[in-house]
Coordinates of C-alpha atoms in Angstrom, one line a residue:
M38 CA 95.8 -145.2 -28.8
D39 CA 95.5 -148.2 -31.2
D40 CA 92.9 -151.0 -30.8
Q41 CA 95.5 -153.5 -29.4
S42 CA 96.8 -151.2 -26.7
R43 CA 93.2 -150.2 -25.8
N44 CA 92.3 -153.8 -25.2
T45 CA 95.3 -154.5 -23.1
K46 CA 94.5 -151.7 -20.7
K47 CA 92.9 -153.2 -17.6
D48 CA 90.6 -150.2 -16.9
Y49 CA 89.8 -149.2 -20.5
R50 CA 86.4 -150.9 -20.6
K51 CA 85.5 -149.1 -17.4
I52 CA 86.4 -145.8 -19.0
E53 CA 84.6 -146.7 -22.2
M54 CA 81.4 -147.8 -20.5
A55 CA 81.4 -144.8 -18.1
C56 CA 81.6 -142.4 -21.0
Q57 CA 79.0 -144.3 -23.0
I58 CA 76.5 -144.1 -20.1
A59 CA 77.3 -140.5 -19.4
R60 CA 76.7 -139.6 -23.1
Q61 CA 73.3 -141.4 -22.9
A62 CA 72.4 -139.3 -19.9
G63 CA 73.1 -136.2 -21.9
L64 CA 76.3 -135.3 -20.1
S65 CA 79.2 -133.6 -22.0
Y66 CA 82.1 -134.5 -19.8
A67 CA 83.2 -137.4 -17.6
W68 CA 85.9 -137.4 -14.9
I69 CA 87.3 -140.8 -13.9
D70 CA 89.7 -140.9 -10.9
T71 CA 91.9 -143.7 -12.3
C72 CA 93.0 -141.8 -15.4
C73 CA 92.2 -138.1 -14.9
I74 CA 94.9 -137.3 -12.4
D75 CA 98.6 -137.0 -13.4
K76 CA 100.1 -138.8 -10.4
S77 CA 103.6 -138.0 -11.6
S78 CA 102.9 -134.3 -10.8
S79 CA 102.9 -133.7 -7.0
A80 CA 101.2 -130.3 -7.5
E81 CA 98.3 -131.8 -9.5
L82 CA 98.0 -134.8 -7.2
T83 CA 97.8 -132.5 -4.1
E84 CA 95.2 -130.3 -5.8
A85 CA 93.1 -133.3 -6.9
I86 CA 93.1 -134.9 -3.4
N87 CA 92.3 -131.7 -1.6
S88 CA 89.5 -130.9 -4.1
M89 CA 88.1 -134.4 -4.8
Y90 CA 85.3 -134.2 -2.3
R91 CA 84.0 -130.9 -3.7
W92 CA 84.2 -132.4 -7.2
Y93 CA 82.0 -135.3 -6.2
Q94 CA 79.7 -132.9 -4.3
H95 CA 79.2 -130.6 -7.3
S96 CA 78.8 -133.4 -9.9
D97 CA 75.6 -133.9 -11.8
I98 CA 75.8 -137.6 -11.4
C99 CA 78.2 -140.3 -10.2
Y100 CA 78.6 -143.9 -11.3
A101 CA 80.1 -146.6 -9.0
F102 CA 81.3 -149.7 -10.8
L103 CA 81.4 -152.7 -8.6
A104 CA 83.6 -155.2 -10.3
D105 CA 82.9 -157.9 -7.7
L106 CA 79.1 -157.6 -7.8
P107 CA 77.7 -160.6 -9.8
A108 CA 74.8 -159.8 -12.1
S109 CA 72.9 -162.9 -11.1
V110 CA 73.0 -162.4 -7.3
S111 CA 70.6 -160.3 -5.3
L112 CA 71.8 -157.0 -3.9
D113 CA 70.8 -158.0 -0.3
T114 CA 73.1 -160.9 -0.5
A115 CA 76.1 -159.6 -2.6
L116 CA 76.2 -155.9 -2.0
P117 CA 77.5 -156.0 1.6
H118 CA 80.5 -158.1 0.5
C119 CA 81.7 -155.7 -2.3
R120 CA 85.2 -154.4 -1.8
W121 CA 84.0 -150.9 -2.7
F122 CA 82.7 -150.6 0.9
T123 CA 86.1 -151.4 2.4
R124 CA 88.2 -148.9 0.4
G125 CA 89.2 -145.6 2.0
W126 CA 88.8 -143.5 -1.1
T127 CA 85.2 -144.6 -1.8
L128 CA 83.8 -143.2 1.5
Q129 CA 83.7 -139.7 0.0
E130 CA 82.4 -141.1 -3.2
L131 CA 79.4 -142.4 -1.3
I132 CA 78.7 -139.3 0.8
A133 CA 79.5 -136.3 -1.3
P134 CA 77.4 -136.8 -4.5
E135 CA 73.7 -136.1 -4.4
E136 CA 73.0 -138.7 -7.1
I137 CA 75.0 -141.9 -7.5
Y138 CA 74.2 -145.1 -9.4
F139 CA 75.7 -148.5 -8.8
F140 CA 76.6 -150.9 -11.6
D141 CA 77.5 -154.6 -11.3
Q142 CA 80.3 -156.4 -13.1
D143 CA 78.2 -156.6 -16.3
W144 CA 77.4 -152.9 -16.2
N145 CA 73.8 -153.4 -15.2
N146 CA 72.3 -150.5 -13.3
R147 CA 71.4 -152.0 -9.9
G148 CA 70.0 -148.9 -8.3
S149 CA 70.7 -145.4 -7.0
K150 CA 71.8 -144.1 -3.7
K151 CA 68.3 -142.9 -3.0
D152 CA 66.8 -146.3 -3.9
L153 CA 69.3 -148.2 -1.8
V154 CA 69.7 -145.7 1.1
E155 CA 68.6 -148.1 3.9
C156 CA 70.7 -150.9 2.6
L157 CA 73.7 -148.6 2.2
S158 CA 73.2 -147.2 5.7
G159 CA 73.2 -150.7 7.1
I160 CA 76.4 -151.7 5.3
T161 CA 78.4 -148.5 6.2
G162 CA 76.9 -147.4 9.5
I163 CA 76.2 -144.0 8.1
D164 CA 72.9 -142.6 9.1
A165 CA 70.3 -142.5 6.2
S166 CA 69.6 -138.8 6.9
V167 CA 73.3 -138.1 6.0
L168 CA 73.1 -140.1 2.8
R169 CA 69.9 -138.3 1.8
R170 CA 71.5 -135.0 2.6
E171 CA 68.8 -134.3 5.1
Q172 CA 71.4 -133.9 7.9
H173 CA 74.4 -131.6 7.1
L174 CA 77.7 -133.3 7.4
S175 CA 79.1 -130.6 9.7
S176 CA 76.4 -131.4 12.4
V177 CA 77.7 -135.0 12.7
A178 CA 80.2 -135.6 15.6
V179 CA 83.8 -135.8 14.4
A180 CA 84.2 -139.2 16.3
Q181 CA 81.2 -140.6 14.5
K182 CA 82.5 -139.6 11.1
M183 CA 85.8 -141.2 11.9
S184 CA 84.0 -144.4 12.8
W185 CA 82.8 -144.6 9.2
A186 CA 86.4 -145.0 8.1
A187 CA 87.4 -147.4 10.9
Y188 CA 87.5 -150.6 8.8
R189 CA 88.4 -149.1 5.4
E190 CA 91.7 -149.7 3.9
T191 CA 94.1 -147.9 1.5
T192 CA 97.1 -149.1 -0.4
R193 CA 99.4 -146.4 1.0
I194 CA 99.5 -145.7 4.8
E195 CA 99.3 -141.9 4.2
D196 CA 96.1 -142.2 2.2
T197 CA 94.3 -143.4 5.3
A198 CA 94.4 -139.7 6.3
Y199 CA 94.4 -138.1 2.8
C200 CA 91.1 -139.8 1.7
L201 CA 89.3 -138.1 4.7
L202 CA 90.3 -134.5 3.9
G203 CA 87.0 -133.6 2.3
L204 CA 84.9 -135.4 4.9
F205 CA 86.2 -133.0 7.5
N206 CA 86.5 -130.0 5.2
V207 CA 90.2 -129.5 5.8
N208 CA 93.2 -129.1 3.5
M209 CA 96.8 -130.0 4.1
P210 CA 99.9 -130.8 2.0
L211 CA 100.6 -134.3 0.9
L212 CA 103.9 -135.8 2.2
Y213 CA 104.2 -139.4 1.0
G214 CA 106.8 -141.1 3.1
E215 CA 105.5 -139.7 6.5
E216 CA 103.4 -142.9 7.0
E217 CA 101.4 -142.8 10.3
K218 CA 102.3 -139.1 10.9
A219 CA 99.7 -138.2 8.2
F220 CA 96.8 -139.3 10.3
R221 CA 98.2 -137.3 13.2
R222 CA 98.4 -134.2 11.0
L223 CA 94.9 -134.7 9.9
Q224 CA 93.6 -134.8 13.5
E225 CA 95.6 -131.6 14.2
E226 CA 94.0 -129.8 11.2
I227 CA 90.5 -131.0 12.3
I228 CA 91.1 -129.7 15.8
K229 CA 92.1 -126.3 14.5
S230 CA 88.9 -126.0 12.5
T231 CA 86.3 -127.3 14.9
A232 CA 85.2 -127.0 18.5
D233 CA 84.3 -130.7 18.7
L234 CA 86.4 -132.3 21.4
G235 CA 84.9 -135.7 20.5
I236 CA 88.0 -136.2 18.3
F237 CA 89.6 -137.4 21.5
A238 CA 86.9 -140.0 22.1
W239 CA 88.8 -142.8 20.5
R240 CA 89.6 -146.2 22.1
M241 CA 92.1 -148.8 21.4
P242 CA 90.7 -152.3 20.7
S243 CA 90.3 -154.2 23.9
A244 CA 92.0 -157.2 22.4
A245 CA 95.2 -155.2 22.3
R246 CA 95.3 -154.8 26.1
N247 CA 98.0 -157.1 27.4
T248 CA 99.1 -155.5 30.6
K249 CA 97.7 -154.6 34.0
E250 CA 100.1 -151.7 34.3
R251 CA 98.9 -148.1 33.9
V252 CA 99.4 -147.2 30.3
F253 CA 100.0 -143.7 28.9
C254 CA 100.0 -142.3 25.3
G255 CA 99.4 -139.2 23.3
V256 CA 95.9 -137.7 23.0
L257 CA 95.6 -138.4 19.3
A258 CA 94.6 -141.7 17.7
E259 CA 97.1 -143.7 15.6
T260 CA 94.5 -144.9 13.0
P261 CA 90.8 -144.5 12.2
L262 CA 90.3 -148.0 13.7
A263 CA 90.5 -146.5 17.1
F264 CA 87.2 -144.8 16.4
A265 CA 85.4 -148.0 15.6
G266 CA 83.3 -147.8 18.8
C267 CA 82.2 -144.2 18.2
T268 CA 79.2 -144.9 16.0
S269 CA 76.7 -143.7 18.6
I270 CA 78.6 -140.6 19.8
A271 CA 76.8 -137.3 19.6
T272 CA 78.2 -133.8 20.2
G273 CA 76.7 -131.9 23.2
S274 CA 74.6 -128.8 22.7
N275 CA 76.8 -126.4 24.6
T276 CA 79.7 -126.3 22.1
W277 CA 81.8 -123.2 22.0
Q278 CA 84.8 -122.3 19.9
R279 CA 88.2 -123.1 21.5
E280 CA 91.4 -121.9 20.2
F281 CA 94.0 -124.6 19.5
S282 CA 97.6 -124.1 18.3
V283 CA 100.1 -126.7 17.6
S284 CA 103.6 -126.2 19.2
N285 CA 106.7 -128.3 19.6
I286 CA 105.3 -129.3 23.0
G287 CA 101.8 -130.3 22.0
M288 CA 98.4 -128.8 21.3
K289 CA 98.1 -125.6 23.3
T290 CA 94.7 -124.6 24.4
Q291 CA 92.7 -123.1 27.3
I292 CA 90.3 -125.8 28.5
Q293 CA 88.5 -126.6 31.7
I294 CA 89.8 -129.9 33.1
L295 CA 87.7 -131.8 35.6
S296 CA 88.9 -133.4 38.8
A297 CA 87.5 -136.8 39.8
P298 CA 87.9 -137.6 43.5
I299 CA 89.8 -140.8 44.4
P300 CA 87.6 -142.5 47.1
G301 CA 89.2 -142.5 50.6
T302 CA 91.8 -139.9 49.8
R303 CA 92.1 -136.2 49.2
A304 CA 93.6 -136.8 45.8
S305 CA 91.9 -136.5 42.4
R306 CA 92.4 -137.7 38.9
Y307 CA 92.2 -135.4 35.8
I308 CA 89.4 -135.8 33.3
L309 CA 89.2 -134.1 29.9
P310 CA 85.5 -133.5 29.3
L311 CA 84.7 -134.1 25.6
N312 CA 81.3 -132.4 25.5
C313 CA 79.8 -135.4 23.9
C314 CA 77.7 -138.4 25.0
S315 CA 76.9 -141.9 23.8
W316 CA 73.4 -142.7 22.7
A317 CA 73.8 -146.1 24.5
C318 CA 74.4 -144.7 28.0
G319 CA 73.2 -141.1 27.7
R320 CA 76.1 -140.0 30.0
S321 CA 78.8 -137.4 29.3
L322 CA 82.1 -138.8 28.1
G323 CA 85.7 -137.8 29.0
V324 CA 89.2 -139.3 28.8
R325 CA 91.5 -139.7 31.7
L326 CA 94.6 -137.5 31.7
R327 CA 97.9 -137.6 33.6
K328 CA 100.0 -134.5 34.3
C329 CA 103.5 -135.2 33.0
G330 CA 105.1 -131.7 33.1
P331 CA 104.3 -128.1 33.8
D332 CA 100.7 -127.7 32.4
Q333 CA 101.3 -130.7 30.2
F334 CA 99.0 -133.7 30.0
I335 CA 99.1 -137.1 28.3
R336 CA 96.3 -139.6 28.0
E337 CA 96.0 -142.5 30.5
D338 CA 94.2 -145.8 29.7
P339 CA 93.6 -145.6 25.9
W340 CA 91.1 -148.5 26.1
T341 CA 88.5 -146.6 28.2
L342 CA 86.2 -143.6 28.0
E343 CA 85.1 -142.1 31.3
E344 CA 81.3 -141.9 31.7
Y345 CA 80.2 -139.4 34.3
T346 CA 77.3 -137.4 35.5
G347 CA 77.8 -134.4 37.8
Y348 CA 80.1 -135.4 40.6
F349 CA 83.3 -134.3 38.9
F350 CA 84.7 -130.9 39.9
P351 CA 85.6 -128.3 37.3
N352 CA 88.9 -126.5 37.6
A353 CA 89.3 -123.0 36.3
P354 CA 90.1 -122.8 32.6
R355 CA 93.8 -122.6 32.2
E356 CA 96.3 -122.7 29.3
S357 CA 97.4 -126.3 29.0
Y358 CA 99.3 -128.5 26.6
L359 CA 97.8 -131.8 25.4
L360 CA 100.7 -133.9 24.2
T361 CA 100.4 -135.8 21.0
K362 CA 103.1 -138.3 22.0
L363 CA 104.9 -139.3 25.2
P364 CA 107.7 -136.9 26.3
E365 CA 111.2 -138.3 25.8
I366 CA 113.2 -139.0 28.9
E367 CA 116.9 -138.7 28.2
T368 CA 118.2 -141.5 30.5
Y369 CA 115.3 -143.8 29.6
P370 CA 114.4 -143.4 25.9
D371 CA 112.3 -146.5 25.8
P372 CA 109.5 -146.9 28.4
Q373 CA 109.4 -150.7 27.7
T374 CA 112.9 -151.1 29.2
W375 CA 111.7 -150.1 32.7
G376 CA 108.0 -150.4 32.8
M377 CA 105.2 -147.9 32.0
S378 CA 104.2 -147.7 35.7
L379 CA 107.4 -145.7 36.5
F380 CA 107.0 -143.3 33.5
I381 CA 105.5 -140.4 35.4
A382 CA 108.1 -140.6 38.2
K383 CA 110.8 -140.5 35.5
T384 CA 109.6 -137.1 34.3
R385 CA 110.2 -135.6 37.8
S386 CA 113.6 -134.6 39.0
H387 CA 112.4 -133.2 42.4
V388 CA 109.1 -133.2 44.2
L389 CA 107.5 -132.0 47.5
Q390 CA 104.6 -134.3 48.5
V391 CA 102.0 -133.3 51.0
S392 CA 99.9 -135.7 53.1
L393 CA 96.8 -134.2 54.5
P394 CA 94.4 -135.6 57.1
L395 CA 90.9 -136.3 55.9
E396 CA 89.7 -133.1 57.8
M397 CA 91.7 -130.9 55.5
Q398 CA 91.7 -130.4 51.7
V399 CA 93.5 -128.3 49.0
Y400 CA 91.4 -125.3 48.0
D401 CA 93.9 -124.0 45.5
A402 CA 97.5 -124.5 44.5
W403 CA 100.2 -122.3 43.0
P404 CA 101.7 -122.9 40.6
W405 CA 98.8 -125.1 39.4
G406 CA 100.8 -126.2 36.4
R407 CA 103.4 -127.9 38.6
F408 CA 101.0 -129.4 41.2
D409 CA 99.8 -132.9 40.6
D410 CA 96.3 -133.5 42.2
E411 CA 96.7 -137.3 42.0
D412 CA 100.0 -137.7 43.8
Q413 CA 99.4 -134.5 45.9
L414 CA 102.7 -133.0 45.1
F415 CA 104.7 -130.1 43.6
F416 CA 107.3 -131.1 41.0
V417 CA 110.0 -129.8 38.8
S418 CA 111.2 -131.6 35.7
G419 CA 114.6 -130.0 35.3
N420 CA 116.0 -126.8 36.6
P421 CA 115.5 -126.8 40.4
R422 CA 115.3 -123.0 40.7
W423 CA 111.5 -123.3 40.5
D424 CA 111.2 -125.4 43.6
S425 CA 108.6 -123.4 45.4
G426 CA 104.9 -123.8 45.9
A427 CA 101.9 -122.6 47.8
L428 CA 98.6 -124.3 48.9
R429 CA 95.5 -122.7 50.2
L430 CA 94.2 -125.3 52.7
C431 CA 90.7 -125.3 54.2
A432 CA 88.8 -127.4 56.8
N433 CA 85.2 -127.8 57.5
F434 CA 84.4 -130.7 59.8
T435 CA 82.7 -131.6 63.1
S436 CA 84.9 -132.6 66.0
V437 CA 83.5 -135.3 68.2
G438 CA 84.6 -134.9 71.8
R439 CA 82.6 -134.1 74.9
R440 CA 80.3 -132.3 72.5
K441 CA 80.1 -132.0 68.7
T442 CA 81.9 -128.9 67.6
K443 CA 82.0 -127.4 64.0
V444 CA 85.5 -126.5 63.0
E445 CA 86.2 -124.2 60.1
F446 CA 89.4 -122.5 59.1
E447 CA 91.6 -121.5 56.1
C448 CA 95.4 -121.3 56.0
M449 CA 98.2 -120.8 53.6
F450 CA 101.1 -123.3 53.2
Y451 CA 104.3 -122.1 51.6
A452 CA 107.3 -124.3 50.8
V453 CA 110.5 -123.1 49.3
G454 CA 113.8 -124.8 48.4
W455 CA 112.5 -128.4 48.5
S456 CA 114.9 -129.6 45.8
E457 CA 117.6 -129.3 48.5
L458 CA 118.0 -132.5 50.6
E459 CA 120.2 -131.0 53.3
P460 CA 118.4 -130.3 56.6
G461 CA 117.5 -126.7 57.0
R462 CA 117.4 -125.9 53.3
L463 CA 113.7 -126.6 53.0
Q464 CA 111.7 -123.6 54.4
C465 CA 108.0 -124.0 55.1
T466 CA 105.3 -122.1 56.9
L467 CA 101.6 -122.3 57.9
V468 CA 99.7 -119.0 58.2
D469 CA 96.2 -118.4 59.5
Y470 CA 94.4 -116.7 56.6
R471 CA 92.3 -114.5 58.9
S472 CA 95.3 -113.2 60.8
F473 CA 97.2 -111.9 57.7
P474 CA 94.5 -111.3 55.0
I475 CA 96.1 -108.2 53.5
E476 CA 99.7 -109.6 53.5
L477 CA 98.7 -112.9 52.0
R478 CA 96.7 -111.2 49.3
E479 CA 99.6 -109.0 48.3
V480 CA 102.0 -112.0 48.3
Q481 CA 99.6 -114.0 46.1
S482 CA 99.0 -111.1 43.7
Q483 CA 102.8 -110.9 43.2
I484 CA 103.8 -114.5 42.8
T485 CA 100.8 -115.7 40.7
T486 CA 101.3 -113.1 38.0
W487 CA 104.1 -115.1 36.5
D488 CA 106.4 -118.0 37.2
H489 CA 108.8 -116.8 40.0
D490 CA 111.9 -118.6 40.9
T491 CA 112.8 -119.6 44.5
T492 CA 114.7 -116.5 45.4
Q493 CA 112.0 -114.2 44.2
V494 CA 109.4 -116.1 46.2
L495 CA 111.5 -115.9 49.3
E496 CA 112.0 -112.2 48.8
Q497 CA 108.2 -111.6 48.6
L498 CA 107.6 -113.7 51.7
A499 CA 110.2 -111.7 53.7
Y500 CA 109.2 -108.3 52.3
H501 CA 105.5 -108.8 53.3
R502 CA 106.6 -110.2 56.7
I503 CA 104.8 -113.5 56.3
P504 CA 105.7 -115.4 59.5
R505 CA 107.6 -118.7 59.2
S506 CA 106.3 -121.5 61.4
C507 CA 105.5 -125.1 61.2
I508 CA 102.4 -124.6 63.4
A509 CA 99.3 -122.6 63.2
S510 CA 96.3 -122.4 65.5
F511 CA 92.7 -121.4 64.9
K512 CA 90.2 -120.5 67.6
I513 CA 86.9 -122.3 67.2
A514 CA 84.0 -119.9 67.4
G515 CA 81.7 -120.3 70.5
T516 CA 84.2 -122.6 72.3
K517 CA 87.3 -122.4 74.4
A518 CA 89.1 -124.7 72.1
S519 CA 91.4 -124.2 69.1
A520 CA 92.4 -126.3 66.1
V521 CA 96.1 -126.7 65.8
V522 CA 97.6 -127.6 62.5
S523 CA 101.3 -128.7 62.3
L524 CA 103.6 -130.1 59.6
T525 CA 106.5 -132.5 59.7
P526 CA 108.9 -132.8 56.7
T527 CA 110.5 -136.2 56.2
L528 CA 113.0 -137.2 53.5
V529 CA 111.8 -140.3 51.7
S530 CA 112.5 -142.5 48.7
D531 CA 109.7 -143.8 46.5
L532 CA 110.5 -144.6 42.9
S533 CA 106.8 -144.7 41.9
I534 CA 106.7 -140.9 42.8
C535 CA 110.1 -139.5 41.8
Q536 CA 113.4 -140.8 40.5
N537 CA 115.3 -139.1 43.4
K538 CA 114.7 -138.8 47.1
F539 CA 112.2 -136.1 48.1
W540 CA 110.5 -134.3 51.0
R541 CA 107.1 -135.5 52.2
V542 CA 105.3 -133.1 54.4
E543 CA 102.9 -134.7 56.8
F544 CA 100.1 -132.5 58.2
S545 CA 98.1 -133.1 61.4
C546 CA 95.0 -131.4 62.8
K547 CA 94.2 -131.7 66.5
I548 CA 91.8 -129.9 69.0
Y549 CA 93.3 -128.4 72.2
D550 CA 92.1 -126.1 75.0
T551 CA 93.1 -122.6 73.9
E552 CA 94.4 -121.7 77.4
K553 CA 96.9 -124.6 77.3
L554 CA 98.5 -123.6 74.0
S555 CA 102.0 -122.2 74.1
Q556 CA 103.0 -119.2 72.0
I557 CA 104.0 -120.1 68.5
D558 CA 107.6 -119.4 67.7
H559 CA 108.2 -117.6 64.4
K560 CA 111.5 -117.8 62.5
G561 CA 112.9 -115.5 59.9
W562 CA 113.2 -116.4 56.2
I563 CA 116.7 -117.1 54.9
V564 CA 117.3 -115.3 51.6
G565 CA 120.7 -115.8 49.9
G566 CA 122.2 -117.0 53.1
I567 CA 121.0 -114.0 55.1
K568 CA 118.3 -114.4 57.8
M569 CA 115.6 -111.8 57.3
R570 CA 113.6 -110.4 60.2

């Protein structure tokens, strides 16, 4: 390179000064990011970006040249305004090296990371213990690390994700042109490598909220900016390794989802516990989920994190899918054309909704993956051959009459063929659990092992001679009274629940004198058009 071409190179003086200072420090080699990577080689660029954090980490010393830091202005005044603290790539340059020196625009040494650690911590929001290497980076919550990058910028959209690879100790191929998908891929790689569910603790800026409708989205953030409010999040102590796999449906994992009761009803909302808390409130954090398909969940209300103590009820750990984007609905490809409030209803082709009195509640549901706690219904999203379901119902209340009487009972409710709207096609029954304990256990052991279709469920009910009746009675211990539970199916239309007409089953529970009860009539199950006895 001749003298003229050297002088016309914008960054040549930076290279020259860096090498000169390195030589004075007794170093034999210098690596400068602007000229030591052949960006025309995709292989070299991929290797460099995936390795850069380790290169900084293992360096003897690093120099940061701040071209917009005047030599005549104090650090306290000028340093916070330097562009170096707003660039995405410089985040790893600050954290990874043990020793780093900062130079102003005239190449005056203005101090080291150790000397300026408190000032740097105040500017970046990174705890001083992390900058001093007293706290290992892996012990910092994923959400908190993401918050460090919230307001940083990169020239290319994809680099918003690529510049964070080393910070989370993950590797992935570079696909320039994928734009925002790169940040989604980064989150998926992080989830595969860590048990920290705090990665779901992001929130959209409240200023972006322009609707009172219920809003749904995928469980992953679109940009690091969504983690801006996560500076005080800490991971819980009872972290255990969870297996995640990425499929064409979403992220498949076995997690324990919580149920949050809706006051005044028997319904519950789903909450994903994040096993993390905020220093500000000290409470556990979670995000609200909505079931949108068989064992499939999307996030609801991307502006809010649920703060809770101990009044949410844990469900059994089950294999579930956390969707990274909203499912497509063929007849309604764009939710904005018909309103987000109807989105869940559009994912259901047929449903069976139950309406329970306050004296009764659902103890368990099969198949759980197709039962929605919030709307209290079974659903199918396509093929109606899976239109069957079972509920284990229980009651524990005090009846107020001539005298207070404690009432306790359990029963099974089976409903089959509820996608059919013709009268007589829906077959239901209520069965006293105490009267048929063996038969009910055998039926449940058969139908819960895998996803049976309607015909198979009917065959099991008929084979085990489960009685078919819309009424069940339960003697109340120590009294001459009985609790009588009955059900009434009604065909209804409610576009907020389902896109088609559906059956709503209304339950009632009343107390009668046992002697005045009539004998309950049992019908046979109809399987393939044949009435079974």
